Amino acid sequence: MGRSRRTIPEELLLLALDPATGTTAQPQSLDLGLAGAQLVELALAGRIAPDGDRIAVVLPRPTGDPTLDTALELLRRRGSPVRAVHWIGGPRLGLRQTYLTHLERCGMVHAVAGQMCGVLPTTRYQATDTAISREIRARLDCAIRTGVPPDPRTAALAALAHAVGLGKHLYPGNEGRSSRSRLRDLIRHDPMGGLVAHAVMDVQNGVAAQPRRAAAGGPPTGRQPAGRVASEATGVPAQARHGTMARVGAR
């Protein structure tokens, strides 16, 4: 797999980067989304394929992308198909930081050192070419605005953006409500993207231990990102607690 095209994990992370603060929106759920985005990218590269709610390796040959190949090798070592929720909810500490470092190495972001409260060292990341982020965002906007079925990469990116809760970051406020709804609906346009997006939401909602029941005619498309129902009811965002979800990354 060549490097002429950005991968879905890279694009998801660029979407989440706040140009004003240099931090990532939805940092905890974003870690899960990046793990899911790796699965979609590997599927598009023909290395893995869905097997019900499980992921099976069909071609263990390396892609040429070190980060994706690490994930592919871990999947291969499992020896049998693994449930998507178990893979996404598994401990992969520092995945977000790994991708931030990768984007910096590729020249798409640059690190800005700073301090919190004048004492604690921090690192923020700024996009070096905002045109890239604008192009990614424009693809989502076009799919939302026109209603034309997007290409599989854009559909998967939209599904993951919804799953990790980026809708409120990309389309904030009451004026963005219809766009957030249409972003959610794009989940149905890519089967693999839909599978991993639902798995990301399952992990956040703490239901990874139970098999997800498939709805008649295919996977459900109306599931909300974790915490949305609880936050709307109580005003307090719900944060799912999962024993394997402790992660480290740039804030």
PDB file of C-alpha atoms in Angstrom:
ATOM      1  CA  MET A   1       0.000   0.000   0.000  1.00  0.00           C
ATOM      2  CA  GLY A   2       1.579   3.265  -1.091  1.00  0.00           C
ATOM      3  CA  ARG A   3       1.756   6.490   0.865  1.00  0.00           C
ATOM      4  CA  SER A   4       0.143   8.600  -1.848  1.00  0.00           C
ATOM      5  CA  ARG A   5      -3.148   8.459   0.043  1.00  0.00           C
ATOM      6  CA  ARG A   6      -3.825   9.363   3.647  1.00  0.00           C
ATOM      7  CA  THR A   7      -5.148   6.553   5.799  1.00  0.00           C
ATOM      8  CA  ILE A   8      -8.469   6.724   7.610  1.00  0.00           C
ATOM      9  CA  PRO A   9      -6.792   6.845  11.069  1.00  0.00           C
ATOM     10  CA  GLU A  10      -4.749   9.845   9.902  1.00  0.00           C
ATOM     11  CA  GLU A  11      -7.822  11.610   8.554  1.00  0.00           C
ATOM     12  CA  LEU A  12      -9.866  10.907  11.682  1.00  0.00           C
ATOM     13  CA  LEU A  13      -7.127  12.397  13.843  1.00  0.00           C
ATOM     14  CA  LEU A  14      -6.793  15.473  11.618  1.00  0.00           C
ATOM     15  CA  LEU A  15     -10.563  15.974  11.851  1.00  0.00           C
ATOM     16  CA  ALA A  16     -10.362  15.837  15.639  1.00  0.00           C
ATOM     17  CA  LEU A  17      -7.509  18.348  15.948  1.00  0.00           C
ATOM     18  CA  ASP A  18      -8.719  21.734  17.147  1.00  0.00           C
ATOM     19  CA  PRO A  19      -6.811  24.379  15.138  1.00  0.00           C
ATOM     20  CA  ALA A  20      -7.252  26.960  17.901  1.00  0.00           C
ATOM     21  CA  THR A  21      -6.021  24.901  20.858  1.00  0.00           C
ATOM     22  CA  GLY A  22      -3.844  22.222  19.260  1.00  0.00           C
ATOM     23  CA  THR A  23      -5.656  19.529  21.267  1.00  0.00           C
ATOM     24  CA  THR A  24      -7.854  16.679  20.085  1.00  0.00           C
ATOM     25  CA  ALA A  25     -11.596  16.629  20.594  1.00  0.00           C
ATOM     26  CA  GLN A  26     -13.085  13.572  22.331  1.00  0.00           C
ATOM     27  CA  PRO A  27      -9.647  12.223  23.330  1.00  0.00           C
ATOM     28  CA  GLN A  28     -10.781   9.054  25.106  1.00  0.00           C
ATOM     29  CA  SER A  29     -13.271   7.880  22.497  1.00  0.00           C
ATOM     30  CA  LEU A  30     -10.850   8.963  19.761  1.00  0.00           C
ATOM     31  CA  ASP A  31      -8.425   6.266  20.907  1.00  0.00           C
ATOM     32  CA  LEU A  32     -11.135   3.688  20.246  1.00  0.00           C
ATOM     33  CA  GLY A  33     -11.953   5.297  16.918  1.00  0.00           C
ATOM     34  CA  LEU A  34      -8.344   5.081  15.779  1.00  0.00           C
ATOM     35  CA  ALA A  35      -8.273   1.357  16.576  1.00  0.00           C
ATOM     36  CA  GLY A  36     -11.465   0.961  14.557  1.00  0.00           C
ATOM     37  CA  ALA A  37     -10.096   3.087  11.727  1.00  0.00           C
ATOM     38  CA  GLN A  38      -7.122   0.735  11.471  1.00  0.00           C
ATOM     39  CA  LEU A  39      -9.521  -2.151  10.906  1.00  0.00           C
ATOM     40  CA  VAL A  40     -11.324  -0.269   8.127  1.00  0.00           C
ATOM     41  CA  GLU A  41      -8.045   0.640   6.442  1.00  0.00           C
ATOM     42  CA  LEU A  42      -6.830  -2.958   6.612  1.00  0.00           C
ATOM     43  CA  ALA A  43     -10.138  -4.127   5.148  1.00  0.00           C
ATOM     44  CA  LEU A  44      -9.867  -1.635   2.277  1.00  0.00           C
ATOM     45  CA  ALA A  45      -6.346  -2.947   1.663  1.00  0.00           C
ATOM     46  CA  GLY A  46      -7.729  -6.490   1.402  1.00  0.00           C
ATOM     47  CA  ARG A  47      -5.898  -7.758   4.505  1.00  0.00           C
ATOM     48  CA  ILE A  48      -8.904  -8.467   6.726  1.00  0.00           C
ATOM     49  CA  ALA A  49     -12.636  -9.036   6.228  1.00  0.00           C
ATOM     50  CA  PRO A  50     -15.710  -9.078   8.468  1.00  0.00           C
ATOM     51  CA  ASP A  51     -16.986 -12.462   9.607  1.00  0.00           C
ATOM     52  CA  GLY A  52     -20.277 -11.673  11.304  1.00  0.00           C
ATOM     53  CA  ASP A  53     -19.295  -9.408  14.179  1.00  0.00           C
ATOM     54  CA  ARG A  54     -15.748 -10.739  14.029  1.00  0.00           C
ATOM     55  CA  ILE A  55     -12.656  -9.755  12.070  1.00  0.00           C
ATOM     56  CA  ALA A  56     -10.715 -12.363  10.101  1.00  0.00           C
ATOM     57  CA  VAL A  57      -7.276 -12.007   8.515  1.00  0.00           C
ATOM     58  CA  VAL A  58      -7.512 -13.043   4.863  1.00  0.00           C
ATOM     59  CA  LEU A  59      -4.117 -11.829   3.616  1.00  0.00           C
ATOM     60  CA  PRO A  60      -1.314 -11.446   6.194  1.00  0.00           C
ATOM     61  CA  ARG A  61       1.062  -9.739   3.764  1.00  0.00           C
ATOM     62  CA  PRO A  62       2.353  -6.381   5.175  1.00  0.00           C
ATOM     63  CA  THR A  63       0.867  -3.189   3.780  1.00  0.00           C
ATOM     64  CA  GLY A  64       4.049  -1.122   4.071  1.00  0.00           C
ATOM     65  CA  ASP A  65       2.522   1.114   6.744  1.00  0.00           C
ATOM     66  CA  PRO A  66       4.316   0.250  10.028  1.00  0.00           C
ATOM     67  CA  THR A  67       1.414   1.198  12.294  1.00  0.00           C
ATOM     68  CA  LEU A  68      -1.140  -0.759  10.278  1.00  0.00           C
ATOM     69  CA  ASP A  69       1.235  -3.702   9.954  1.00  0.00           C
ATOM     70  CA  THR A  70       1.629  -3.864  13.731  1.00  0.00           C
ATOM     71  CA  ALA A  71      -2.155  -4.158  14.043  1.00  0.00           C
ATOM     72  CA  LEU A  72      -2.284  -6.733  11.243  1.00  0.00           C
ATOM     73  CA  GLU A  73       0.384  -8.872  12.913  1.00  0.00           C
ATOM     74  CA  LEU A  74      -1.448  -8.762  16.245  1.00  0.00           C
ATOM     75  CA  LEU A  75      -4.630  -9.884  14.506  1.00  0.00           C
ATOM     76  CA  ARG A  76      -2.752 -12.665  12.715  1.00  0.00           C
ATOM     77  CA  ARG A  77      -1.326 -13.945  15.998  1.00  0.00           C
ATOM     78  CA  ARG A  78      -4.822 -14.412  17.362  1.00  0.00           C
ATOM     79  CA  GLY A  79      -5.128 -17.395  15.039  1.00  0.00           C
ATOM     80  CA  SER A  80      -8.908 -17.095  14.726  1.00  0.00           C
ATOM     81  CA  PRO A  81     -11.365 -14.290  14.005  1.00  0.00           C
ATOM     82  CA  VAL A  82     -11.703 -11.819  16.864  1.00  0.00           C
ATOM     83  CA  ARG A  83     -14.814  -9.888  17.827  1.00  0.00           C
ATOM     84  CA  ALA A  84     -14.528  -6.263  16.743  1.00  0.00           C
ATOM     85  CA  VAL A  85     -15.578  -4.996  20.182  1.00  0.00           C
ATOM     86  CA  HIS A  86     -12.857  -7.027  21.879  1.00  0.00           C
ATOM     87  CA  TRP A  87     -10.215  -5.750  19.478  1.00  0.00           C
ATOM     88  CA  ILE A  88     -11.253  -2.122  19.725  1.00  0.00           C
ATOM     89  CA  GLY A  89     -11.686  -2.274  23.505  1.00  0.00           C
ATOM     90  CA  GLY A  90      -8.339  -3.998  24.031  1.00  0.00           C
ATOM     91  CA  PRO A  91      -5.358  -2.240  25.619  1.00  0.00           C
ATOM     92  CA  ARG A  92      -3.332  -0.353  23.008  1.00  0.00           C
ATOM     93  CA  LEU A  93      -1.762   2.383  25.084  1.00  0.00           C
ATOM     94  CA  GLY A  94      -0.631   5.485  23.261  1.00  0.00           C
ATOM     95  CA  LEU A  95      -2.280   4.832  19.883  1.00  0.00           C
ATOM     96  CA  ARG A  96      -3.287   8.478  19.564  1.00  0.00           C
ATOM     97  CA  GLN A  97       0.212   9.629  20.420  1.00  0.00           C
ATOM     98  CA  THR A  98       1.639   7.134  17.947  1.00  0.00           C
ATOM     99  CA  TYR A  99      -0.425   8.692  15.180  1.00  0.00           C
ATOM    100  CA  LEU A 100       0.349  12.253  16.266  1.00  0.00           C
ATOM    101  CA  THR A 101       4.054  11.419  16.125  1.00  0.00           C
ATOM    102  CA  HIS A 102       3.520   9.792  12.736  1.00  0.00           C
ATOM    103  CA  LEU A 103       1.705  12.873  11.393  1.00  0.00           C
ATOM    104  CA  GLU A 104       4.532  15.057  12.678  1.00  0.00           C
ATOM    105  CA  ARG A 105       7.095  12.843  10.968  1.00  0.00           C
ATOM    106  CA  CYS A 106       5.107  13.115   7.711  1.00  0.00           C
ATOM    107  CA  GLY A 107       5.037  16.904   8.040  1.00  0.00           C
ATOM    108  CA  MET A 108       1.247  17.165   8.437  1.00  0.00           C
ATOM    109  CA  VAL A 109       1.419  18.579  11.986  1.00  0.00           C
ATOM    110  CA  HIS A 110       4.088  20.178  14.154  1.00  0.00           C
ATOM    111  CA  ALA A 111       4.482  19.869  17.910  1.00  0.00           C
ATOM    112  CA  VAL A 112       4.352  22.968  20.123  1.00  0.00           C
ATOM    113  CA  ALA A 113       5.834  22.565  23.594  1.00  0.00           C
ATOM    114  CA  GLY A 114       4.237  24.410  26.492  1.00  0.00           C
ATOM    115  CA  GLN A 115       3.393  24.255  30.167  1.00  0.00           C
ATOM    116  CA  MET A 116       0.209  23.763  32.122  1.00  0.00           C
ATOM    117  CA  CYS A 117      -0.145  26.058  35.139  1.00  0.00           C
ATOM    118  CA  GLY A 118       3.421  27.168  34.455  1.00  0.00           C
ATOM    119  CA  VAL A 119       4.777  23.826  35.686  1.00  0.00           C
ATOM    120  CA  LEU A 120       3.566  20.695  33.890  1.00  0.00           C
ATOM    121  CA  PRO A 121       5.038  20.209  30.400  1.00  0.00           C
ATOM    122  CA  THR A 122       2.497  19.835  27.624  1.00  0.00           C
ATOM    123  CA  THR A 123       2.633  19.256  23.892  1.00  0.00           C
ATOM    124  CA  ARG A 124       0.068  20.588  21.454  1.00  0.00           C
ATOM    125  CA  TYR A 125      -0.153  19.880  17.767  1.00  0.00           C
ATOM    126  CA  GLN A 126      -0.929  22.316  14.963  1.00  0.00           C
ATOM    127  CA  ALA A 127      -1.696  21.327  11.373  1.00  0.00           C
ATOM    128  CA  THR A 128       1.070  22.491   9.052  1.00  0.00           C
ATOM    129  CA  ASP A 129      -1.226  22.575   6.025  1.00  0.00           C
ATOM    130  CA  THR A 130      -4.797  23.515   6.868  1.00  0.00           C
ATOM    131  CA  ALA A 131      -5.805  22.795   3.270  1.00  0.00           C
ATOM    132  CA  ILE A 132      -5.559  19.072   4.055  1.00  0.00           C
ATOM    133  CA  SER A 133      -7.992  19.349   6.955  1.00  0.00           C
ATOM    134  CA  ARG A 134     -10.304  21.509   4.857  1.00  0.00           C
ATOM    135  CA  GLU A 135     -10.315  18.919   2.067  1.00  0.00           C
ATOM    136  CA  ILE A 136     -11.206  16.134   4.510  1.00  0.00           C
ATOM    137  CA  ARG A 137     -13.966  18.226   6.031  1.00  0.00           C
ATOM    138  CA  ALA A 138     -15.258  19.198   2.578  1.00  0.00           C
ATOM    139  CA  ARG A 139     -15.774  15.538   1.683  1.00  0.00           C
ATOM    140  CA  LEU A 140     -17.937  15.037   4.758  1.00  0.00           C
ATOM    141  CA  ASP A 141     -19.825  18.270   4.116  1.00  0.00           C
ATOM    142  CA  CYS A 142     -20.497  17.246   0.526  1.00  0.00           C
ATOM    143  CA  ALA A 143     -21.834  13.827   1.539  1.00  0.00           C
ATOM    144  CA  ILE A 144     -24.061  15.433   4.162  1.00  0.00           C
ATOM    145  CA  ARG A 145     -25.301  18.238   1.919  1.00  0.00           C
ATOM    146  CA  THR A 146     -25.976  16.300  -1.283  1.00  0.00           C
ATOM    147  CA  GLY A 147     -27.203  13.005   0.122  1.00  0.00           C
ATOM    148  CA  VAL A 148     -25.282  11.223  -2.641  1.00  0.00           C
ATOM    149  CA  PRO A 149     -23.781   7.948  -1.326  1.00  0.00           C
ATOM    150  CA  PRO A 150     -20.116   8.699  -0.592  1.00  0.00           C
ATOM    151  CA  ASP A 151     -17.152   6.564  -1.521  1.00  0.00           C
ATOM    152  CA  PRO A 152     -16.294   3.810   1.013  1.00  0.00           C
ATOM    153  CA  ARG A 153     -13.442   5.780   2.597  1.00  0.00           C
ATOM    154  CA  THR A 154     -15.571   8.854   3.222  1.00  0.00           C
ATOM    155  CA  ALA A 155     -18.483   6.721   4.450  1.00  0.00           C
ATOM    156  CA  ALA A 156     -16.217   4.919   6.921  1.00  0.00           C
ATOM    157  CA  LEU A 157     -14.687   8.199   8.084  1.00  0.00           C
ATOM    158  CA  ALA A 158     -18.162   9.632   8.654  1.00  0.00           C
ATOM    159  CA  ALA A 159     -19.228   6.528  10.587  1.00  0.00           C
ATOM    160  CA  LEU A 160     -16.190   6.754  12.863  1.00  0.00           C
ATOM    161  CA  ALA A 161     -16.531  10.508  13.316  1.00  0.00           C
ATOM    162  CA  HIS A 162     -20.087   9.925  14.529  1.00  0.00           C
ATOM    163  CA  ALA A 163     -19.080   6.980  16.715  1.00  0.00           C
ATOM    164  CA  VAL A 164     -16.435   8.914  18.645  1.00  0.00           C
ATOM    165  CA  GLY A 165     -18.683  11.939  19.090  1.00  0.00           C
ATOM    166  CA  LEU A 166     -17.007  14.357  16.687  1.00  0.00           C
ATOM    167  CA  GLY A 167     -20.371  15.482  15.352  1.00  0.00           C
ATOM    168  CA  LYS A 168     -20.706  18.188  18.004  1.00  0.00           C
ATOM    169  CA  HIS A 169     -17.140  19.303  17.311  1.00  0.00           C
ATOM    170  CA  LEU A 170     -17.669  19.507  13.539  1.00  0.00           C
ATOM    171  CA  TYR A 171     -21.280  20.725  13.531  1.00  0.00           C
ATOM    172  CA  PRO A 172     -21.906  22.455  16.854  1.00  0.00           C
ATOM    173  CA  GLY A 173     -25.050  23.964  18.334  1.00  0.00           C
ATOM    174  CA  ASN A 174     -28.678  23.767  17.330  1.00  0.00           C
ATOM    175  CA  GLU A 175     -27.816  24.898  13.815  1.00  0.00           C
ATOM    176  CA  GLY A 176     -25.666  21.800  13.381  1.00  0.00           C
ATOM    177  CA  ARG A 177     -28.303  19.335  14.567  1.00  0.00           C
ATOM    178  CA  SER A 178     -29.491  18.296  11.109  1.00  0.00           C
ATOM    179  CA  SER A 179     -25.890  17.888   9.902  1.00  0.00           C
ATOM    180  CA  ARG A 180     -25.109  15.694  12.908  1.00  0.00           C
ATOM    181  CA  SER A 181     -28.142  13.571  12.102  1.00  0.00           C
ATOM    182  CA  ARG A 182     -27.091  13.164   8.475  1.00  0.00           C
ATOM    183  CA  LEU A 183     -23.527  12.360   9.583  1.00  0.00           C
ATOM    184  CA  ARG A 184     -24.960   9.534  11.672  1.00  0.00           C
ATOM    185  CA  ASP A 185     -27.006   8.282   8.729  1.00  0.00           C
ATOM    186  CA  LEU A 186     -23.885   7.922   6.553  1.00  0.00           C
ATOM    187  CA  ILE A 187     -22.955   4.941   8.708  1.00  0.00           C
ATOM    188  CA  ARG A 188     -25.082   2.681   6.502  1.00  0.00           C
ATOM    189  CA  HIS A 189     -23.036   3.259   3.342  1.00  0.00           C
ATOM    190  CA  ASP A 190     -20.028   1.110   4.276  1.00  0.00           C
ATOM    191  CA  PRO A 191     -20.514  -2.309   5.930  1.00  0.00           C
ATOM    192  CA  MET A 192     -17.048  -2.473   7.482  1.00  0.00           C
ATOM    193  CA  GLY A 193     -17.219   1.140   8.638  1.00  0.00           C
ATOM    194  CA  GLY A 194     -20.625   0.440  10.149  1.00  0.00           C
ATOM    195  CA  LEU A 195     -19.370  -2.682  11.927  1.00  0.00           C
ATOM    196  CA  VAL A 196     -16.425  -0.943  13.586  1.00  0.00           C
ATOM    197  CA  ALA A 197     -18.419   2.222  14.340  1.00  0.00           C
ATOM    198  CA  HIS A 198     -21.018   0.197  16.224  1.00  0.00           C
ATOM    199  CA  ALA A 199     -18.216  -1.674  17.986  1.00  0.00           C
ATOM    200  CA  VAL A 200     -16.681   1.641  19.091  1.00  0.00           C
ATOM    201  CA  MET A 201     -20.041   2.743  20.496  1.00  0.00           C
ATOM    202  CA  ASP A 202     -20.566  -0.636  22.171  1.00  0.00           C
ATOM    203  CA  VAL A 203     -17.241  -0.363  23.977  1.00  0.00           C
ATOM    204  CA  GLN A 204     -18.047   3.147  25.147  1.00  0.00           C
ATOM    205  CA  ASN A 205     -21.454   2.003  26.360  1.00  0.00           C
ATOM    206  CA  GLY A 206     -19.921  -0.888  28.266  1.00  0.00           C
ATOM    207  CA  VAL A 207     -21.647  -3.658  26.332  1.00  0.00           C
ATOM    208  CA  ALA A 208     -18.555  -5.205  24.756  1.00  0.00           C
ATOM    209  CA  ALA A 209     -18.935  -8.343  26.855  1.00  0.00           C
ATOM    210  CA  GLN A 210     -22.184  -9.355  25.106  1.00  0.00           C
ATOM    211  CA  PRO A 211     -22.623 -10.185  21.410  1.00  0.00           C
ATOM    212  CA  ARG A 212     -24.439  -7.440  19.552  1.00  0.00           C
ATOM    213  CA  ARG A 213     -27.719  -8.657  18.103  1.00  0.00           C
ATOM    214  CA  ALA A 214     -28.014  -7.851  14.423  1.00  0.00           C
ATOM    215  CA  ALA A 215     -31.241  -6.201  13.388  1.00  0.00           C
ATOM    216  CA  ALA A 216     -33.259  -7.725  10.562  1.00  0.00           C
ATOM    217  CA  GLY A 217     -31.860  -6.582   7.257  1.00  0.00           C
ATOM    218  CA  GLY A 218     -28.484  -5.479   8.647  1.00  0.00           C
ATOM    219  CA  PRO A 219     -26.848  -3.627  11.533  1.00  0.00           C
ATOM    220  CA  PRO A 220     -28.739  -0.805  13.238  1.00  0.00           C
ATOM    221  CA  THR A 221     -27.964   2.690  12.016  1.00  0.00           C
ATOM    222  CA  GLY A 222     -29.544   4.919  14.639  1.00  0.00           C
ATOM    223  CA  ARG A 223     -27.306   4.223  17.646  1.00  0.00           C
ATOM    224  CA  GLN A 224     -26.121   7.303  19.448  1.00  0.00           C
ATOM    225  CA  PRO A 225     -22.529   7.964  20.562  1.00  0.00           C
ATOM    226  CA  ALA A 226     -21.842   6.876  24.127  1.00  0.00           C
ATOM    227  CA  GLY A 227     -23.137   9.266  26.730  1.00  0.00           C
ATOM    228  CA  ARG A 228     -25.492  11.190  24.480  1.00  0.00           C
ATOM    229  CA  VAL A 229     -28.738   9.831  25.932  1.00  0.00           C
ATOM    230  CA  ALA A 230     -27.530  10.191  29.510  1.00  0.00           C
ATOM    231  CA  SER A 231     -26.176  13.681  28.969  1.00  0.00           C
ATOM    232  CA  GLU A 232     -29.395  14.889  27.368  1.00  0.00           C
ATOM    233  CA  ALA A 233     -31.431  13.463  30.233  1.00  0.00           C
ATOM    234  CA  THR A 234     -29.303  14.642  33.137  1.00  0.00           C
ATOM    235  CA  GLY A 235     -27.021  17.327  31.752  1.00  0.00           C
ATOM    236  CA  VAL A 236     -24.009  15.265  32.850  1.00  0.00           C
ATOM    237  CA  PRO A 237     -22.007  13.440  30.152  1.00  0.00           C
ATOM    238  CA  ALA A 238     -21.882   9.697  30.772  1.00  0.00           C
ATOM    239  CA  GLN A 239     -18.417   8.153  30.542  1.00  0.00           C
ATOM    240  CA  ALA A 240     -18.357   4.408  30.106  1.00  0.00           C
ATOM    241  CA  ARG A 241     -15.854   2.656  32.333  1.00  0.00           C
ATOM    242  CA  HIS A 242     -14.146  -0.394  30.841  1.00  0.00           C
ATOM    243  CA  GLY A 243     -11.315  -2.236  32.493  1.00  0.00           C
ATOM    244  CA  THR A 244      -9.129  -2.225  29.391  1.00  0.00           C
ATOM    245  CA  MET A 245      -9.690   1.361  28.353  1.00  0.00           C
ATOM    246  CA  ALA A 246      -7.001   3.142  30.329  1.00  0.00           C
ATOM    247  CA  ARG A 247      -5.030   4.939  27.663  1.00  0.00           C
ATOM    248  CA  VAL A 248      -2.276   7.469  27.340  1.00  0.00           C
ATOM    249  CA  GLY A 249      -2.146  10.179  24.682  1.00  0.00           C
ATOM    250  CA  ALA A 250      -1.640  13.827  23.883  1.00  0.00           C
ATOM    251  CA  ARG A 251      -4.248  16.156  25.312  1.00  0.00           C
TER     252      ARG A 251
END
